[in-house]
Coordinates of C-alpha atoms in Angstrom, one line a residue:
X1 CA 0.0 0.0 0.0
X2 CA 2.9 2.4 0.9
X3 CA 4.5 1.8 -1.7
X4 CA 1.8 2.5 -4.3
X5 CA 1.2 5.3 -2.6
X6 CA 4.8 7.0 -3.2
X7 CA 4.2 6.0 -7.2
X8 CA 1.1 8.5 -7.0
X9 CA 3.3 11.3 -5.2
X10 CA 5.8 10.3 -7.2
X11 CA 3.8 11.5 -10.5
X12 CA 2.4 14.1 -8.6
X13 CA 6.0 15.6 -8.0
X14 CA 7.3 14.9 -12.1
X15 CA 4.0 16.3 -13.4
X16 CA 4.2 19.8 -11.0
X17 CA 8.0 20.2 -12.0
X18 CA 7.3 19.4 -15.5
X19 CA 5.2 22.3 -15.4
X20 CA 6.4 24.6 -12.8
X21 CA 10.1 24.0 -15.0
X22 CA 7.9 25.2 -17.9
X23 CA 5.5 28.3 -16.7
X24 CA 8.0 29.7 -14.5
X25 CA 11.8 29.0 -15.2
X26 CA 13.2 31.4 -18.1
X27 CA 15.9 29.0 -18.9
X28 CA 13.7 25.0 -18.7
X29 CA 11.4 23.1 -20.6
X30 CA 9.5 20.2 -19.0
X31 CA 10.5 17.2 -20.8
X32 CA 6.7 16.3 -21.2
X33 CA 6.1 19.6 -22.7
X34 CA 9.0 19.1 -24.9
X35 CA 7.9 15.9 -26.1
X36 CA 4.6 17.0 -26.6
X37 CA 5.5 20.4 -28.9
X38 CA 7.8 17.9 -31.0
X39 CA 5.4 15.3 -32.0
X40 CA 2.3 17.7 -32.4
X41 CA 4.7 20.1 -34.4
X42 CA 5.8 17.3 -36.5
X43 CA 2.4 15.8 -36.9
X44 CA 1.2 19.1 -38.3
X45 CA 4.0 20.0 -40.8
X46 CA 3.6 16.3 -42.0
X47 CA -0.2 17.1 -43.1
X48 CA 0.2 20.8 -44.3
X49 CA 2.7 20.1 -46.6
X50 CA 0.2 17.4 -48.0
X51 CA -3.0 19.3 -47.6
X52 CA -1.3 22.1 -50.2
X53 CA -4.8 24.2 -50.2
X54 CA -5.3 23.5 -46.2
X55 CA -1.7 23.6 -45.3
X56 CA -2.0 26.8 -44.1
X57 CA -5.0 26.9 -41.7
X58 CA -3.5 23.5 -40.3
X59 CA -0.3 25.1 -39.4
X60 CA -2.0 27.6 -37.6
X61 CA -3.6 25.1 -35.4
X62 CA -0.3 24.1 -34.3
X63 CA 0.4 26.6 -31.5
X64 CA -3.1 26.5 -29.5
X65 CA -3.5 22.4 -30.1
X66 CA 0.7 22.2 -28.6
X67 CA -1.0 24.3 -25.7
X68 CA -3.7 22.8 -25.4
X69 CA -2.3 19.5 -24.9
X70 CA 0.4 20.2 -22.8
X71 CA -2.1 21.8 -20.3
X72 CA -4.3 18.4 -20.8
X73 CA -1.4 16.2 -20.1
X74 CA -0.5 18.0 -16.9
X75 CA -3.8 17.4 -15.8
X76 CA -4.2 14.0 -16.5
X77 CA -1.5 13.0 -14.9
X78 CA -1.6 14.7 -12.0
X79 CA -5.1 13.4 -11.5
X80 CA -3.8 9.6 -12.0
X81 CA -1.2 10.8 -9.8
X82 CA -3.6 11.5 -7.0
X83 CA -5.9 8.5 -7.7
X84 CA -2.9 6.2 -7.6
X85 CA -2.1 7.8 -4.3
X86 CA -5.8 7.6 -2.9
X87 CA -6.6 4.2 -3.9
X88 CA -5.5 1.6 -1.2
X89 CA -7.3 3.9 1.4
X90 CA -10.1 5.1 -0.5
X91 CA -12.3 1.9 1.0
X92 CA -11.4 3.1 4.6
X93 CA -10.1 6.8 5.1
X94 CA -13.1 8.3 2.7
X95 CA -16.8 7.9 3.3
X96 CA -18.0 7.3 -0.4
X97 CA -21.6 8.4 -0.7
X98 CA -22.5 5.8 -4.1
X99 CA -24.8 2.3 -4.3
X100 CA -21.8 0.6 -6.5
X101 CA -20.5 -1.1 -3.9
X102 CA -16.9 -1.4 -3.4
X103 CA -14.8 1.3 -4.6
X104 CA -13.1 0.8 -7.1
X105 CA -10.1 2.5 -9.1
X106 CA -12.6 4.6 -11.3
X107 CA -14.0 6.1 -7.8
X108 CA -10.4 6.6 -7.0
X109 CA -10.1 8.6 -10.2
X110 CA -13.6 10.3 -10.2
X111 CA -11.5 11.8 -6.2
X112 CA -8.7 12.9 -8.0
X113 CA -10.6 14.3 -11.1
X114 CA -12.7 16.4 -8.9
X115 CA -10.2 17.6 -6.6
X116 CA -7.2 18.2 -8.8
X117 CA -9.9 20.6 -10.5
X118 CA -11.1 22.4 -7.2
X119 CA -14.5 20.9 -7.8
X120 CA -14.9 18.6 -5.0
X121 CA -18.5 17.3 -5.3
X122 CA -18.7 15.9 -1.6
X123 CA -19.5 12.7 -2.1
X124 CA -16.4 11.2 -1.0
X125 CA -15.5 12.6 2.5
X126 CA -11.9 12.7 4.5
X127 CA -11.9 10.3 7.6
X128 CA -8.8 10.5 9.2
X129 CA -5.8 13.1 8.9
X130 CA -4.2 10.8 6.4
X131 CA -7.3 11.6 3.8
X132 CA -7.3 15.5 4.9
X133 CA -3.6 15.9 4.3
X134 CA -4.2 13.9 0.7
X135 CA -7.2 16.2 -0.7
X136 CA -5.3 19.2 0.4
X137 CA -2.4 18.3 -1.1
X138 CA -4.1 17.4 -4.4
X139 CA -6.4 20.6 -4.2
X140 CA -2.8 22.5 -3.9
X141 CA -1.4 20.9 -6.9
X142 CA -4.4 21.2 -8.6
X143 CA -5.0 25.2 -7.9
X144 CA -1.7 25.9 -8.5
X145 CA -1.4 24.4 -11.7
X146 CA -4.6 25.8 -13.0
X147 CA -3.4 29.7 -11.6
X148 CA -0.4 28.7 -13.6
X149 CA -1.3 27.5 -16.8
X150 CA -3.9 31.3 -16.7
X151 CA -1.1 32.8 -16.3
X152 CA 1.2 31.3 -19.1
X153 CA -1.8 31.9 -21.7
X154 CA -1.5 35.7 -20.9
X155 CA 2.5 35.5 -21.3
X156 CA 2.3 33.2 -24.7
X157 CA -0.4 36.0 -25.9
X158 CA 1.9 38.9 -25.9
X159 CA 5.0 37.0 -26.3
X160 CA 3.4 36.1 -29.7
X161 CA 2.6 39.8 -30.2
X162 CA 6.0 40.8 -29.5
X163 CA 6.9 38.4 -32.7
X164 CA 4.3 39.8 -34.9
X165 CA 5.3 43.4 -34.9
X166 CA 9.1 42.2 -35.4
X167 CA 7.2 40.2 -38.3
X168 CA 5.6 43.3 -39.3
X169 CA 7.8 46.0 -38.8
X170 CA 10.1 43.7 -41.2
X171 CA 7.8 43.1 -43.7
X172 CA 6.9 47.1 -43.8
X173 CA 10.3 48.3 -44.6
X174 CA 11.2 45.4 -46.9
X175 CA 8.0 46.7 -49.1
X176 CA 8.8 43.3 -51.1
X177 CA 11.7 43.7 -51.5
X178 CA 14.7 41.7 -49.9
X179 CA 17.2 43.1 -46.9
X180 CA 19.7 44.0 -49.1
X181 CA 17.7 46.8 -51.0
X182 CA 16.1 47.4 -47.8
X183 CA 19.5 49.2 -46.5
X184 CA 20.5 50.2 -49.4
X185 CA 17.8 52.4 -50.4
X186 CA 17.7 53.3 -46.6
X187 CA 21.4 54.7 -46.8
X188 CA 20.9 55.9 -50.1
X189 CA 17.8 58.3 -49.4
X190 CA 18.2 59.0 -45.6
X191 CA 21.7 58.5 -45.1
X192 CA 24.3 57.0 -42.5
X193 CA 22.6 58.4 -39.6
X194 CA 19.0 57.2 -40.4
X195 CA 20.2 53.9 -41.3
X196 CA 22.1 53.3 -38.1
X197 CA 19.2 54.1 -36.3
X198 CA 17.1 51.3 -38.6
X199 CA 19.5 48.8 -37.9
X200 CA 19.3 49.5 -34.2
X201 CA 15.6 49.8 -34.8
X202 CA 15.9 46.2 -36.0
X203 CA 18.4 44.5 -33.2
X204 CA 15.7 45.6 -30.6
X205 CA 13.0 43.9 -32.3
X206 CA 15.3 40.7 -32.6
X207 CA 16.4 41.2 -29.3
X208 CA 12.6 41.2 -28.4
X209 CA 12.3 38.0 -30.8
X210 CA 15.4 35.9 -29.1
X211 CA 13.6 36.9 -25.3
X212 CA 10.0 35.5 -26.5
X213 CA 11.6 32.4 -27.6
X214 CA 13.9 31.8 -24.9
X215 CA 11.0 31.9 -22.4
X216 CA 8.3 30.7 -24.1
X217 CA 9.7 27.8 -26.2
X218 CA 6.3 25.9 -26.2
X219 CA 4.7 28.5 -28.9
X220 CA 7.8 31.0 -29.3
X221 CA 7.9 29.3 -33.4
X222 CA 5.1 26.9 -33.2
X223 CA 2.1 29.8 -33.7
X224 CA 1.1 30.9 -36.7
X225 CA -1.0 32.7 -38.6
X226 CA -2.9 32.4 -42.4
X227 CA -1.2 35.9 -43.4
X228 CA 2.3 35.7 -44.7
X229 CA 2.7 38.9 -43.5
X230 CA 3.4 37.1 -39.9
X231 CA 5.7 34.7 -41.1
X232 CA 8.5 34.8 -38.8
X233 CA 10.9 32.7 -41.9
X234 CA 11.1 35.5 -44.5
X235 CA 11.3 38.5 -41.9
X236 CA 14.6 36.5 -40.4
X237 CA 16.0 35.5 -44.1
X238 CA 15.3 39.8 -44.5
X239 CA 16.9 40.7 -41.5
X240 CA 19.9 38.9 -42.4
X241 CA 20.0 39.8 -45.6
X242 CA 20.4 43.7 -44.3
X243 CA 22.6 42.7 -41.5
X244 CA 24.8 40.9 -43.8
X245 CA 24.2 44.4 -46.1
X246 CA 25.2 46.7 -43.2
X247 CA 28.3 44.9 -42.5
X248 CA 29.3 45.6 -46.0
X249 CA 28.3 49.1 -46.0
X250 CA 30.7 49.7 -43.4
X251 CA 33.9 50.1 -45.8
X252 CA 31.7 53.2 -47.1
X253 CA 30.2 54.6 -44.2
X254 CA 32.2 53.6 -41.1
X255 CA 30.0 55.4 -38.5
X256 CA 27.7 52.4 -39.6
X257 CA 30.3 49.6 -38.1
X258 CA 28.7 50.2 -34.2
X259 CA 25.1 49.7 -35.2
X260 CA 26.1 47.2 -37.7
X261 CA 27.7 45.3 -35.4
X262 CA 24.8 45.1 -32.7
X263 CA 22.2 44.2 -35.2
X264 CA 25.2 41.0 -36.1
X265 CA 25.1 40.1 -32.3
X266 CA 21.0 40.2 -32.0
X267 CA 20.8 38.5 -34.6
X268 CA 24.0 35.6 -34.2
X269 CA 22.1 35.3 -30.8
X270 CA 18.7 34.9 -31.7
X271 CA 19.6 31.9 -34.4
X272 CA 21.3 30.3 -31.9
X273 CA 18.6 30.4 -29.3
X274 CA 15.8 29.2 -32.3
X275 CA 18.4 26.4 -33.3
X276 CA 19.0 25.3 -30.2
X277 CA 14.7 25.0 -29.1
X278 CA 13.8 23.7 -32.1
X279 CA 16.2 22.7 -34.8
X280 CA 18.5 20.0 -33.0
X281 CA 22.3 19.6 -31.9
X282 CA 23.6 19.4 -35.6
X283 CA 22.2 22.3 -37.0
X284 CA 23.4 24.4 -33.1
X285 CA 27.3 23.0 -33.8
X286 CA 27.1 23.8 -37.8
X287 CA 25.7 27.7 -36.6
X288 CA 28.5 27.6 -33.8
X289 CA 31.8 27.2 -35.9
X290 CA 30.8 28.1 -39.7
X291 CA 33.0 27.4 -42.0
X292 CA 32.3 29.9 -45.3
X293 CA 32.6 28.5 -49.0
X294 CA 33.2 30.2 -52.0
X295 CA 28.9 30.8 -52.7
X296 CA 29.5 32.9 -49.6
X297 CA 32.2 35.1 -50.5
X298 CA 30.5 35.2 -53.9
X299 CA 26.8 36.4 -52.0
X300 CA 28.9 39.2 -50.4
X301 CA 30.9 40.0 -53.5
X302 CA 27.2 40.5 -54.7
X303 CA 26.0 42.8 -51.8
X304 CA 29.1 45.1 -52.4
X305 CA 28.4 45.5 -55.9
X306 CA 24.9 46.6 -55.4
X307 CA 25.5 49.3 -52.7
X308 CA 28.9 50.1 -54.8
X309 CA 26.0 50.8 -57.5
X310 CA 23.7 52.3 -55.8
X311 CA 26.0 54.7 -54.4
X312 CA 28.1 55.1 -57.0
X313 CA 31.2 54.4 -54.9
X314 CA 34.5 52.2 -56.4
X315 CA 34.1 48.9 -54.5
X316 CA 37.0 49.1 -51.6
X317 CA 39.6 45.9 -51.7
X318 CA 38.4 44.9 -48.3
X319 CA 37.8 40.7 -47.1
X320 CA 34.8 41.4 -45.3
X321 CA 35.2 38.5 -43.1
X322 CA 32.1 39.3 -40.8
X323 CA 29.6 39.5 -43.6
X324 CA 30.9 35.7 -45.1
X325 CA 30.5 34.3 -41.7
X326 CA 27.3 36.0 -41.1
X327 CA 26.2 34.3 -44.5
X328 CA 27.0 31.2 -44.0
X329 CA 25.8 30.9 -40.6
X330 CA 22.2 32.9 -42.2
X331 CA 22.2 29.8 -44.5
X332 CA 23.3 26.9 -41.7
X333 CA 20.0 28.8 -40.0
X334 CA 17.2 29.3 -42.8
X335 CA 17.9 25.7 -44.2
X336 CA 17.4 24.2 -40.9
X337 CA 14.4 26.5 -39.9
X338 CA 12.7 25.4 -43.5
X339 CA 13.4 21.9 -43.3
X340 CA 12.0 21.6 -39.5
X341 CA 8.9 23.9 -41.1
X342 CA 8.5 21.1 -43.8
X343 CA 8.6 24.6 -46.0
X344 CA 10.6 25.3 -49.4
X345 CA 13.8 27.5 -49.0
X346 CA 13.5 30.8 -51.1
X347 CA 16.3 32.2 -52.5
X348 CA 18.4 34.9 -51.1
X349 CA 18.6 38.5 -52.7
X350 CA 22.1 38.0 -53.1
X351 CA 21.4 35.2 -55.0
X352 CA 19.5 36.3 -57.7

C-alpha cells in the first residue's frame, strides 16, 4: 500500500515540475512539454505540406493544439497521480456516498478528477488526517497548476505579439523587397545616420524576438498565422539579408560599423537560441563554428556591388570576413528552420 502510494506522489511531484520548470523558469522546458510540442509540431508540418490548399490553416492550429495539450497532459496526470495515491485507502479513510459497492479504481479517479480541479463534489468525505492531508495536497497541486497555466496563456499571448510586430515591422520596410535593397535604399535616401538608427531599430525587435523564444519555447515558433505577413521565416531570411548588407556598407560609411555590429550580435544570438529550441544539436554545432565556401564570399561579392552601385562608390579591396561568416551561418540557419517547417527555402537576394 505504501508503496503504491509513493508511485502517486511520485507522478504528482514529475507532473508539478514538468510544469512549474515550464510556466515559471526562463531557462527550462518540461521534458513532457518538450515531447509533446515535438510530436504535435511534427504531426502538423507532415499534413500541411500534403494538404497544399489546407496547409495553411492546419499550421495555424499548431500553437493552440501544442498548448492545449500540454495543459491536458498535466492534468491528467496529476489526477492519475492522486488517484494512484488515494486508492488503497479510499475503501477506509473516505466515506463514499455511491450504491456501487466497493470502490473501485474509477471512484479513486472520479476523487482525484474532482479535486485536482477544485471541484470537490462531496461525495467522498476525508476520515482520518491521512485523507485530509491527501485532498489538500491534491487541491494544492491542482490550484496551483490551473493559476499557472492562466497565467502562461497571458505571457504566450503577448510574447506572440512581440513576434508579430518584429514580423511586421520587417515586412513594412522590406516593401517586397529583400534586406539587401532594404538598406541600401535606406542609406541611399536617408543616409548613414537614419540607417544606423534602422538597424538598431531592428536589433531591438530581434532582441525582443530571441527573449519570447527563450521563455516561451512551447509556442515561441510553433504559432502561426494564415497571413504571410506574420511569417516569422522570411522577416529572419530579411533581416539577415540587411545585417549581412550593413556589415558591407561599413567600408563606405564607417560610422555604420557600431550599429552594424549590434544588429550582427542580435541577430548571431537569436539563431542560436531558435536552433537550439527547435532545430537540434547538428544544426546548433554547424551555426556555432561556420565554416564559409566560396557561394558565400561570392553572395557578399554580390552585396558590395549593389551598394557600390547604388551609391556610385568604387568597390573598396576589403575581405569582409564578418559579412561571409554571417552568411554562411544565415544559410546553416534558414535551411534548418525550412526543413524543421516542412517549407521550401526561397532564394536569397544575393542570390538572384
Amino acid at each position: 500500500m505504501i508503496a503504491v502510494q509513493i508511485l502517486g506522489f511520485g507522478l504528482i511531484v514529475l507532473v508539478a515540475w514538468d510544469a512549474a520548470a515550464t510556466v515559471l523558469h526562463p531557462d527550462r522546458e518540461g521534458l513532457l512539454a518538450t515531447a509533446i510540442r515535438r510530436t504535435v509540431w511534427a504531426v502538423t508540418t507532415l499534413l500541411s505540406a500534403r494538404l497544399s490548399r489546407l496547409g495553411t490553416y492546419v499550421l495555424g492550429l499548431a500553437g493552440p493544439v501544442i498548448v492545449a495539450c500540454t495543459f491536458l497532459g498535466w492534468i491528467l496526470l496529476a489526477t492519475v497521480g492522486l488517484a494512484v495515491a488515494a486508492w488503497p485507502i479510499l475503501g477506509t479513510e473516505f466515506a463514499i456516498q455511491t450504491d456501487l459497492g466497493a470502490p473501485t479504481f474509477v471512484d479513486a479517479l472520479y476523487f482525484a478528477a474532482g479535486t485536482t480541479t477544485v471541484l470537490g463534489y462531496g461525495d467522498v468525505t476525508p476520515l482520518s488526517t491521512q485523507a485530509e492531508l491527501l485532498s489538500v495536497f491534491g487541491a494544492g497541486v491542482g490550484f496551483t497548476m490551473f493559476t499557472g497555466m492562466a497565467t502562461y496563456v497571458l505571457e504566450v499571448v503577448s510574447g506572440v505579439a512581440t513576434r508579430n510586430r518584429f514580423t511586421l515591422a520587417v515586412h513594412d520596410d522590406a516593401r517586397a523587397c529583400g534586406g539587401v535593397t532594404m538598406l541600401t535604399d535606406c542609406l541611399g535616401e536617408a543616409g548613414v545616420d537614419e540607417t544606423r538608427e534602422r538597424c538598431r531599430s531592428w536589433a531591438e525587435h530581434v532582441r525582443a524576438v530571441d527573449e519570447m523564444v527563450h521563455r516561451y519555447p512551447l509556442v515561441g515558433f510553433t504559432y502561426r498565422s494564415r497571413r504571410p505577413e506574420y511569417d516569422p521565416e522570411p522577416a529572419l531570411r530579411h533581416v539577415a539579408e540587411a545585417t549581412v548588407t550593413a556589415l558591407v556598407a561599413t567600408g563606405y560609411a564607417p560610422g555604420l560599423r557600431t550599429a552594424a555590429e549590434a544588429l550582427c550580435s542580435a541577430l548571431i544570438r537569436l539563431q542560436s537560441t531558435i536552433a537550439e529550441t527547435y532545430l537540434g544539436a547538428a544544426v546548433t554545432s554547424a551555426l556555432a563554428d561556420p565554416e564559409p565556401t566560396d557561394r558565400d564570399r561570392a553572395a557578399v561579392a554580390a552585396v558590395d556591388r549593389v551598394l557600390s552601385g547604388a551609391l556610385g562608390l568604387a568597390v573598396p579591396p576589403a575581405e569582409h570576413q564578418q559579412a561571409t561568416e554571417t552568411v554562411c551561418r544565415t544559410r546553416i540557419f534558414l535551411e534548418g528552420l525550412h526543413r524543421w517547417s516542412r517549407s521550401d527555402v526561397p532564394l536569397h537576394e544575393w542570390d538572384e
